[in-house]
Short mmCIF file of C-alpha atoms (C1' of nucleotides) in Angstrom, two decimals:
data_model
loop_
_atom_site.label_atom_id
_atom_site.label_comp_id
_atom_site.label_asym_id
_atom_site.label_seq_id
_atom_site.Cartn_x
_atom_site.Cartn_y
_atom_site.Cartn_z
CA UNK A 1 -17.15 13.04 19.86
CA UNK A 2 -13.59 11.90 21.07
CA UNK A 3 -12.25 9.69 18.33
CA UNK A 4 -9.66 7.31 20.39
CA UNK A 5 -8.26 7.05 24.03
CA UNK A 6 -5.59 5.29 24.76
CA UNK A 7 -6.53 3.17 28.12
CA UNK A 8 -3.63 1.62 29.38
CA UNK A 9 0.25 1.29 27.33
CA UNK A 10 -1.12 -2.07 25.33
CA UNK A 11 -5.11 -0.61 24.48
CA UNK A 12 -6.49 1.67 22.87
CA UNK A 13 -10.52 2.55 22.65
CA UNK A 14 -11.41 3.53 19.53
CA UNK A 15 -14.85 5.45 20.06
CA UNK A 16 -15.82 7.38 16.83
CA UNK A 17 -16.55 4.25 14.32
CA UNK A 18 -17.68 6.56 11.72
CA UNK A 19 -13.82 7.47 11.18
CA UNK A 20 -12.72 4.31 11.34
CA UNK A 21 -14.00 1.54 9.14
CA UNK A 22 -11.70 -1.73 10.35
CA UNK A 23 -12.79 -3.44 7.10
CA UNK A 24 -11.81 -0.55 4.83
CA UNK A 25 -8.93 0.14 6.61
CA UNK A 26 -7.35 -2.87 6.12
CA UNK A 27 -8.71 -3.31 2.19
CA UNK A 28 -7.34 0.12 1.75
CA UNK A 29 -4.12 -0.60 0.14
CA UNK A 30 -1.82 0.58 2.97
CA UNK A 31 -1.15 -2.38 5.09
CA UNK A 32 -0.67 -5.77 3.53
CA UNK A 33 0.28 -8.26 6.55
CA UNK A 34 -3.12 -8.21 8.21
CA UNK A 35 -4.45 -11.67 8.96
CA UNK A 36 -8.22 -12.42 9.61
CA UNK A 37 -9.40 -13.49 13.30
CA UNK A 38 -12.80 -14.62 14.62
CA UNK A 39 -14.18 -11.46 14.90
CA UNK A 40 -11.21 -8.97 13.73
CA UNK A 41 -7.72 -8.40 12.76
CA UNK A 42 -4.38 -9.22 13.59
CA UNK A 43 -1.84 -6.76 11.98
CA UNK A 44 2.14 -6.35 12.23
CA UNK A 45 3.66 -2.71 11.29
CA UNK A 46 7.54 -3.42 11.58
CA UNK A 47 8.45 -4.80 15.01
CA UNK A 48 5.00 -3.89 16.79
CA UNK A 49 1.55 -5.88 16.56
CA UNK A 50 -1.81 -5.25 16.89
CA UNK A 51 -5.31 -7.67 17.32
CA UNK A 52 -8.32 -5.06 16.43
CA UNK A 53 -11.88 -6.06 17.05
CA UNK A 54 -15.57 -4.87 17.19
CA UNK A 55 -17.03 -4.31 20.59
CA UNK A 56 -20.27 -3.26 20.77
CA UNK A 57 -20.47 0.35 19.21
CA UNK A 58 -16.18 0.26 19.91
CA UNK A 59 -13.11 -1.15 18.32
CA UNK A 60 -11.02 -2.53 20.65
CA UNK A 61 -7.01 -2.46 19.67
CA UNK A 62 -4.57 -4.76 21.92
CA UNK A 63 -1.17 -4.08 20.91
CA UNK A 64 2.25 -4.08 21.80
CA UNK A 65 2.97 -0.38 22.14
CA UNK A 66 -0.68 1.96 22.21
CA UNK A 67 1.46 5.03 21.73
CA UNK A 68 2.83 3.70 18.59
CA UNK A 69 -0.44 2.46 17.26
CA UNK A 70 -2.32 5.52 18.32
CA UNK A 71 -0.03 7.69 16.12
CA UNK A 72 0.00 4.66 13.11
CA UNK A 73 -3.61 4.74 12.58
CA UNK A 74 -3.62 8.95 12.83
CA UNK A 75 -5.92 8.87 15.68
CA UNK A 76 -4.91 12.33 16.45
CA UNK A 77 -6.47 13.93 13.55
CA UNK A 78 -10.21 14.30 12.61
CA UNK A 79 -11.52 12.75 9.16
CA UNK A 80 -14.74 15.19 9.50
CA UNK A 81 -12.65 18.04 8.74
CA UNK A 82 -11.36 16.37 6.08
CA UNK A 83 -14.25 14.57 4.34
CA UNK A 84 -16.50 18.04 5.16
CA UNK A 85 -13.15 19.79 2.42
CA UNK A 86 -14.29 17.58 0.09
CA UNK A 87 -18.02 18.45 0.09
CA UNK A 88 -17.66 21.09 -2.84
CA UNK A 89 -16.46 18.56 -5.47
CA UNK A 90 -19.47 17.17 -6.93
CA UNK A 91 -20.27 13.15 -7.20
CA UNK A 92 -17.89 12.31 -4.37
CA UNK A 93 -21.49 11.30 -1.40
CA UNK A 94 -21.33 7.45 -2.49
CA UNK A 95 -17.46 7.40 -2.55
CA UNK A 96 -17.88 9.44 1.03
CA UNK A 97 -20.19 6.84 2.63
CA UNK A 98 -18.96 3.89 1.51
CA UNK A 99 -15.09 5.03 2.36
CA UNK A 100 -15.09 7.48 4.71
CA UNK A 101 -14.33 5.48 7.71
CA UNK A 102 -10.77 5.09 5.88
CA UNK A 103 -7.80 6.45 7.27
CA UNK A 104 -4.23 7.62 5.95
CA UNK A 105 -1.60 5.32 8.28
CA UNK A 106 1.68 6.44 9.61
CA UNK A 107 3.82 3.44 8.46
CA UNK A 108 7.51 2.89 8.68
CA UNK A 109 9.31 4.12 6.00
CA UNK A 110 11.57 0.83 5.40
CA UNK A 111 9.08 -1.01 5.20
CA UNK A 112 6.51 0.68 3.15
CA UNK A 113 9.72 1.48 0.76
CA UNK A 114 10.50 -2.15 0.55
CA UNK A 115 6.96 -3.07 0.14
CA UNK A 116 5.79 -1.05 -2.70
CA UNK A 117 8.69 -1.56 -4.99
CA UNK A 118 7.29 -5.15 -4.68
CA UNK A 119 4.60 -4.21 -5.41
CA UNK A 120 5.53 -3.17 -8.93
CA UNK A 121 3.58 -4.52 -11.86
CA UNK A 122 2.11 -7.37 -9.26
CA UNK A 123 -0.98 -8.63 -8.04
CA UNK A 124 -1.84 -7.59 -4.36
CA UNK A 125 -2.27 -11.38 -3.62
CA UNK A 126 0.83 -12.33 -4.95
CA UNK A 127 3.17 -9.29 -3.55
CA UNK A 128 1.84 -9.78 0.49
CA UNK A 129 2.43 -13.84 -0.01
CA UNK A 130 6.02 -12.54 -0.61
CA UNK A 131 6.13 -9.70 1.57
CA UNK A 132 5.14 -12.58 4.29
CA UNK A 133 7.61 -15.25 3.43
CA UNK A 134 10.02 -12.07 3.37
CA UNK A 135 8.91 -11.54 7.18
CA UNK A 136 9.02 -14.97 8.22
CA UNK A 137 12.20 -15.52 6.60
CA UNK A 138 13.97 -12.54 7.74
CA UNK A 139 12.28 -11.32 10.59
CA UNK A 140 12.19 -11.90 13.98
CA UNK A 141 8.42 -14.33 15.61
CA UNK A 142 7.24 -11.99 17.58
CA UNK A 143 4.71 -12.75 21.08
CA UNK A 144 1.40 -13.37 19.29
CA UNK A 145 2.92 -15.87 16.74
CA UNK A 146 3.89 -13.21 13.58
CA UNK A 147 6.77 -12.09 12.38
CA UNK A 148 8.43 -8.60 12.13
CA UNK A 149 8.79 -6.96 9.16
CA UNK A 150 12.68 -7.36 9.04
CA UNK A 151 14.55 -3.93 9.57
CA UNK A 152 17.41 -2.65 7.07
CA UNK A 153 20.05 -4.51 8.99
CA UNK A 154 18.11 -7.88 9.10
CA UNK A 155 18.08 -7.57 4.90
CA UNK A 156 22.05 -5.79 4.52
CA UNK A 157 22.96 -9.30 3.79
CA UNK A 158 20.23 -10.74 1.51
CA UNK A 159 21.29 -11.52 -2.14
CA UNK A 160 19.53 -10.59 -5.41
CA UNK A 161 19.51 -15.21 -5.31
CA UNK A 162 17.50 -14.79 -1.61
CA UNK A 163 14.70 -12.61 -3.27
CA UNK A 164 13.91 -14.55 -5.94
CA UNK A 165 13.31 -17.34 -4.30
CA UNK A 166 10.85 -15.83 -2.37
CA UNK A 167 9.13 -14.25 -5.40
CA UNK A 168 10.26 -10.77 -6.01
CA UNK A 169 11.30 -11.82 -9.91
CA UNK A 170 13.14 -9.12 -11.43
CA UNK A 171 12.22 -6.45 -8.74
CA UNK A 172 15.61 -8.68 -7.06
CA UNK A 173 18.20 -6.52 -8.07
CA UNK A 174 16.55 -3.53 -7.04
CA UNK A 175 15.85 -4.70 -3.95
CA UNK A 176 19.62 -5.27 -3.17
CA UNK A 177 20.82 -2.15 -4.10
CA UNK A 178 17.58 -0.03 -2.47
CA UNK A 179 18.77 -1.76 0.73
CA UNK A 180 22.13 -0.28 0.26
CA UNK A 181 21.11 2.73 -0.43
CA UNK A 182 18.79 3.18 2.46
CA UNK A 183 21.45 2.06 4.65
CA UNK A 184 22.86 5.64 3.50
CA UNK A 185 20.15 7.96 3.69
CA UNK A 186 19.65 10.57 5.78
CA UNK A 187 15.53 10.95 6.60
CA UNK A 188 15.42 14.09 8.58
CA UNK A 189 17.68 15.97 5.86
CA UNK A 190 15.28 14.92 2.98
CA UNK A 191 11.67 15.28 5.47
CA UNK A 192 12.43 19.08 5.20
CA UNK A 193 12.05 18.90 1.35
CA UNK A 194 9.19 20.17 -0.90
CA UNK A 195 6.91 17.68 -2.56
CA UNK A 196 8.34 17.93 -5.87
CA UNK A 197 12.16 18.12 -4.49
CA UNK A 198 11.01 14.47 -2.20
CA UNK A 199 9.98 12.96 -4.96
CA UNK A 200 13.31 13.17 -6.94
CA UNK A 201 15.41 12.39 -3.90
CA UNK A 202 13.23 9.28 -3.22
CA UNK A 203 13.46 8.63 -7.12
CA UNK A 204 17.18 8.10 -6.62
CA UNK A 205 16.27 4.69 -5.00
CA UNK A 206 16.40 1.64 -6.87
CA UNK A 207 13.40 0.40 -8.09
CA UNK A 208 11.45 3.43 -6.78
CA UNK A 209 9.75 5.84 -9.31
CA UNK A 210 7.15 8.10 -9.34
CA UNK A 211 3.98 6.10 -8.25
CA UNK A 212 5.97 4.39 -5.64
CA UNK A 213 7.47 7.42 -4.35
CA UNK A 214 3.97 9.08 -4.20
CA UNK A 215 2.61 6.21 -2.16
CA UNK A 216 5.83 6.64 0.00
CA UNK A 217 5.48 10.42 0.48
CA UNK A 218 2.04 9.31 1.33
CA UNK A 219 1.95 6.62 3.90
CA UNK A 220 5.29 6.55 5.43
CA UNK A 221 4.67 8.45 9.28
CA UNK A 222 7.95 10.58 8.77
CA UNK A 223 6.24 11.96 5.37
CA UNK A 224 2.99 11.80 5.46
CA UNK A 225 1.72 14.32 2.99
CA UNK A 226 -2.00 14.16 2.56
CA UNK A 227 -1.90 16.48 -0.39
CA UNK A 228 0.18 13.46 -2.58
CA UNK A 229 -2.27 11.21 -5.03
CA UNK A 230 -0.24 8.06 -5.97
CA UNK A 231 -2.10 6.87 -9.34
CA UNK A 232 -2.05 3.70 -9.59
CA UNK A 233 -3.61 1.81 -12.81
CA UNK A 234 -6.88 1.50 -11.18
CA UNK A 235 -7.15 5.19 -10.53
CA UNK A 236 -6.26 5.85 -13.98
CA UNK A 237 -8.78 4.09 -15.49
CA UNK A 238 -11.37 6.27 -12.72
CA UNK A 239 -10.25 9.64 -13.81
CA UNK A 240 -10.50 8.61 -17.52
CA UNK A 241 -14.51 8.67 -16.63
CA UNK A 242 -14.53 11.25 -14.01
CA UNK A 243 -15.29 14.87 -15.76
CA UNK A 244 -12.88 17.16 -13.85
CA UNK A 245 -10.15 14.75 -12.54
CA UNK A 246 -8.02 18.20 -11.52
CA UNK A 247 -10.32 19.09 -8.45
CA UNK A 248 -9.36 15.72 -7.23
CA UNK A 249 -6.16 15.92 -7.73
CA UNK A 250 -5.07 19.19 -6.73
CA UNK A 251 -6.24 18.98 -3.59
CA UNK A 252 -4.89 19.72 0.14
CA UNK A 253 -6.18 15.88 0.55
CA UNK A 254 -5.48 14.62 -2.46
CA UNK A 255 -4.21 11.82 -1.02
CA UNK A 256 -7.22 10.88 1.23
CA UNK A 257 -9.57 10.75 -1.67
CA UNK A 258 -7.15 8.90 -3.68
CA UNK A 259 -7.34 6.19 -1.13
CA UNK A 260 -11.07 6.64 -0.60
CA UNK A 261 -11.23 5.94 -4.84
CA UNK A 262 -8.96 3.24 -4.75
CA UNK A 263 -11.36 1.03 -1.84
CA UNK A 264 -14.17 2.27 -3.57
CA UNK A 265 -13.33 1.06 -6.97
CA UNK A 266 -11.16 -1.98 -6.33
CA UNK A 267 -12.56 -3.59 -2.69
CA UNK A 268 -15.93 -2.96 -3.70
CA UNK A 269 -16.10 -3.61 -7.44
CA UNK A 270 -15.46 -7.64 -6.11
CA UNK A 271 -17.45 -7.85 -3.58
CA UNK A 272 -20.79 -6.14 -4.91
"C1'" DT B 1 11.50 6.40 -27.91
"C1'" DG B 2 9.63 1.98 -27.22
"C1'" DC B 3 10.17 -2.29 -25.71
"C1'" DC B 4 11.30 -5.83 -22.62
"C1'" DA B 5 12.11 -8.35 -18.15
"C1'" DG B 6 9.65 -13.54 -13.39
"C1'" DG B 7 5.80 -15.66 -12.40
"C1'" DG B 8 1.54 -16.69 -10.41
"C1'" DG B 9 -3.08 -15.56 -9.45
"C1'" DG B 10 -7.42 -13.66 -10.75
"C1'" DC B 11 -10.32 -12.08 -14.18
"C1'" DT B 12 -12.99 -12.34 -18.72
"C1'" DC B 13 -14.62 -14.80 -22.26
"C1'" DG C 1 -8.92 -23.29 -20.31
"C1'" DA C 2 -6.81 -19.72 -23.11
"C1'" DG C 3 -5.43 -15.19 -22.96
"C1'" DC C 4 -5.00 -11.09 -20.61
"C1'" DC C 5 -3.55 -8.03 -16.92
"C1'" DC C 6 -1.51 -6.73 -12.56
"C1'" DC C 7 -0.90 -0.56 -6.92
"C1'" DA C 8 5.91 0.35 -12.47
"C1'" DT C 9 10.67 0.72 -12.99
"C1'" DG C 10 15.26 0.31 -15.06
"C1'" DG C 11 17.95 -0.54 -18.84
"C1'" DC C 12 18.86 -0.97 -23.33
#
DNA sequence: TGCCAGGGGGCTC
DNA sequence: GAGCCCCATGGC
């Protein structure tokens, strides 16, 4: 079955609901501006925006640029392949039906950067209530109402002083000087670099360590390495109990489980 | 090496 | 409602 067409340059049909839970998607731990609508989503992903909702056996996406959302929510690859890799570890069918309509997003590196060294040692709710005032304050209202997440040159002027106020305690400092150094770096030198060799050059960035790089390497659409398994606290405490926690980590989609894990664990532990 | 640094929200008891 | 922990990291 086709997955996704693009219809016209602001929709996209999305065809294939089996690879694409909405709910899971956006309780997956990759995107943290969604807001609730009637009867979907409304998301942001750096200047571009997105409504998604349920129509009939389709989701329907309006956004600003279907191109650029097509690519965001890897519509171009098929999660069969994937989820059929993972059929000779043993244990995984609940974590497979319950998460498998997950997918790995191609976000923008700035932001997810910016984002997850917020997220340091912080409570989902509490990091996107910042990571919003940070759009609203610094970004630009875009035509359904939303802000942008603001781009490097938007924050080149913001103070240790401006991020505290909006909550980013003593993440602040980092922030200032990650800004600085991003303003520096050169993507397409360091995209050509192995895993291991990434993760040291994006270690160099304030505030950024080894989880948070992983979840870079991970999520950002210039990376994008499916093999990469950010652990995370919660997933820590999940391979304590899980017998052999190598086969899921070494693993060409390491990363897809991981996230698969982390909804399965987290999202659903509250709501069943 | 081990500890500490915002603060607020959610969880357990 | 008190006490604990949080999608960790940097610096001492």
């Amino acid at each position: 079955m086709m997955i996704a067409k693009i219809i016209n340059k602001n929709t996209i049909n999305i065809y294939d609901i089996t690879q694409f839970d909405l709910d899971a998607i956006m309780h997956s731990g990759q995107v943290f501006r969604y807001f609730k609508t009637k009867n979907g989503y409304d998301i942001v992903s750096g200047v571009e925006y997105a409504s998604l909702y349920r129509e009939d056996n389709k989701i329907i996406i309006i956004c600003s640029d279907a191109e650029y959302f097509f690519n965001y929510f890897d519509l171009h690859r098929d999660y069969n392949q994937i989820k059929y890799s993972f059929n000779k570890i043993k244990d995984l069918q609940n974590v497979i039906s319950l998460s498998g309509g997950i997918r790995i997003l191609n976000a923008d590196f700035f932001e997810i950067v910016l984002s997850f060294i917020i997220s340091a040692n912080n409570n989902i709710k509490r990091f996107t209530k910042t990571l919003n005032l940070l759009a609203e304050k610094y970004g630009d209202k875009l035509d359904n109402g939303l802000f942008s997440f603001p781009t490097l040159k938007q924050l080149s002027k913001t103070t240790e002083e401006d991020f505290k106020i909006i909550g980013c305690g003593y993440r602040s400092p980092y922030l200032v000087k990650a800004v600085e150094q991003l303003s520096n770096i050169n993507l397409s030198n360091i995209a050509a670099l192995s895993n291991n060799d990434l993760s040291k050059e994006l270690c160099k960035i304030s505030g950024v360590g080894p989880k948070v790089s992983a979840c870079i390497m991970l999520f950002s659409k210039i990376f994008h390495r499916l093999d990469i398994a950010p652990i995370d606290t919660w997933l820590n405490k999940v391979l304590c109990d899980i017998n052999e926690p190598n086969l899921l980590l070494n693993n060409k989609y390491a990363g897809v489980l991981q996230q698969y894990l982390f909804y399965y664990y987290q999202y659903l532990s509250k709501t069943l």
